[in-house]
Short mmCIF file of C-alpha atoms in Angstrom, two decimals:
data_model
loop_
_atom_site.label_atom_id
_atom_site.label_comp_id
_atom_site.label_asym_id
_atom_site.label_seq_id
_atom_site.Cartn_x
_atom_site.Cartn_y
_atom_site.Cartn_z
CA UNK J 1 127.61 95.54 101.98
CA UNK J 2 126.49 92.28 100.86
CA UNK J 3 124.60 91.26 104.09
CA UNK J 4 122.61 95.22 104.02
CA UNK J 5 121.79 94.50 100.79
CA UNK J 6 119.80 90.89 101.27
CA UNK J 7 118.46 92.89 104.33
CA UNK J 8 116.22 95.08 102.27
CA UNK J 9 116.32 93.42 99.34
CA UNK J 10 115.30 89.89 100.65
CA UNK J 11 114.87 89.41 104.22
CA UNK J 12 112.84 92.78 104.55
CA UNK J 13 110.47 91.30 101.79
CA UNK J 14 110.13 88.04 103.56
CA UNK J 15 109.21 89.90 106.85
CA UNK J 16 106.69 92.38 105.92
CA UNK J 17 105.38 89.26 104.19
CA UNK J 18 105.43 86.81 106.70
CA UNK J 19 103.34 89.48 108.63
CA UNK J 20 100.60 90.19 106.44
CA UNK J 21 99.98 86.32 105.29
CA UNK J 22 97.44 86.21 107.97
CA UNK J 23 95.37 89.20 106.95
CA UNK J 24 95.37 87.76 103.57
CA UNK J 25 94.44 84.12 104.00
CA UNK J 26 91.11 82.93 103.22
CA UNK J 27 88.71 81.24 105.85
CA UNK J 28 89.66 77.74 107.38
CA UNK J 29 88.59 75.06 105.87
CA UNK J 30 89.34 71.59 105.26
CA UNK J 31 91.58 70.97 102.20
CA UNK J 32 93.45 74.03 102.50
CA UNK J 33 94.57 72.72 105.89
CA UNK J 34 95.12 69.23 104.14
CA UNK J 35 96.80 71.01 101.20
CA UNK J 36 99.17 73.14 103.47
CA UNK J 37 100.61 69.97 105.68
CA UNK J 38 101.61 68.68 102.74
CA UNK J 39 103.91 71.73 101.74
CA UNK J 40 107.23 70.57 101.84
CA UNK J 41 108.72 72.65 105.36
CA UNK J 42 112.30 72.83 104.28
CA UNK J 43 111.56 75.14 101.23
CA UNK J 44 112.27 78.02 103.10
CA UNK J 45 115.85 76.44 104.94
CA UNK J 46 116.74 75.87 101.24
CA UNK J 47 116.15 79.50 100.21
CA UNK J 48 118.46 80.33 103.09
CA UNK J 49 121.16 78.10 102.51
CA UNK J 50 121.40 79.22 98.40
CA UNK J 51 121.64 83.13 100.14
CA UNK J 52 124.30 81.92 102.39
CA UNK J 53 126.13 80.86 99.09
CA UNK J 54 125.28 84.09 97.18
CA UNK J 55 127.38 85.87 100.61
CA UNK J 56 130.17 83.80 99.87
CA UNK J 57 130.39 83.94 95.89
CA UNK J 58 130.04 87.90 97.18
CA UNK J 59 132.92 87.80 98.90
CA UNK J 60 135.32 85.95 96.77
CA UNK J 61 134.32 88.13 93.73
CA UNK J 62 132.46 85.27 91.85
CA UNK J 63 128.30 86.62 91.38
CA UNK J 64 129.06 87.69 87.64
CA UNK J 65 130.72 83.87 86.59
CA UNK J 66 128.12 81.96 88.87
CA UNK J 67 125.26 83.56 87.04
CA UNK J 68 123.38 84.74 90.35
CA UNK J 69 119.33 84.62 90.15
CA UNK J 70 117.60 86.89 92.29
CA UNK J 71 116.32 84.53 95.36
CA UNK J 72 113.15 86.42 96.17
CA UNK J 73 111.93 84.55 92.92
CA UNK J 74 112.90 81.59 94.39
CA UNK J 75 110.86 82.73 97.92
CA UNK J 76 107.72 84.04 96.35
CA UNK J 77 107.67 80.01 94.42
CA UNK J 78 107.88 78.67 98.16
CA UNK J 79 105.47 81.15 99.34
CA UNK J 80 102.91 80.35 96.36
CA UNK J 81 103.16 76.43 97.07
CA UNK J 82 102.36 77.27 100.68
CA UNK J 83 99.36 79.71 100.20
CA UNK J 84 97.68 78.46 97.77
CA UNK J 85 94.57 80.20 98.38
CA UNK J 86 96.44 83.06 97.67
CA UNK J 87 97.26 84.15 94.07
CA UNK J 88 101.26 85.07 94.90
CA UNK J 89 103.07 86.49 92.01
CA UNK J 90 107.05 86.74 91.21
CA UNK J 91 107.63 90.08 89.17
CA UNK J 92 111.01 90.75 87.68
CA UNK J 93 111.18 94.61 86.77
CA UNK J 94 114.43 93.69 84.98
CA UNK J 95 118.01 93.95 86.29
CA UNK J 96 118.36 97.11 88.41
CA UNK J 97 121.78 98.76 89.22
CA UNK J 98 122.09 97.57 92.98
CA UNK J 99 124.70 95.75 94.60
CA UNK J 100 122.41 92.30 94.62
CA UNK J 101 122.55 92.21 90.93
CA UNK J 102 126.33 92.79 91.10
CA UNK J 103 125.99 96.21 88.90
#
């Protein structure tokens, strides 16, 4: 149930987005190239390796004690520092009663 639930929840986020990035980005030029190789290019492995701990507090019963924080927060931060040309918001519409928020 876990895994479904960071399907649509996160990964299905971070597709659609990584698909329409390009439709939204703003001409070439030269310092946002310069400002984009400087991005740091294991944001996005860290993201992944904080949801691969989220599956595993999920399965031993631990989300409520750990205090989970919703990683798409944590992906639209990475995503802002990469684009930033871009004006990327992180909206929390408070918690919601889905499995990610352990409800």
């Amino acid at each position: 149930m876990g895994e479904a639930c960071l399907g649509t929840n996160y990964y299905g986020v971070k597709l659609v987005t990584e698909e329409l990035i390009p439709l939204l980005q703003l001409p070439d030029c030269q310092n946002s190239k310069k400002e984009l190789s400087d991005t740091d290019s294991h944001a996005e492995e860290k993201v992944e390796v904080v949801l691969k701990r989220y599956l595993d507090d999920l399965k031993e019963d631990l989300l409520e004690t750990k205090g989970w924080p919703v990683a798409l927060n944590a992906y639209t931060r990475v995503l802002a520092k990469k684009y930033p040309n871009i004006a990327i918001n992180a909206v929390a519409p408070d918690f919601v009663n889905i499995d990610l928020t352990y409800h």
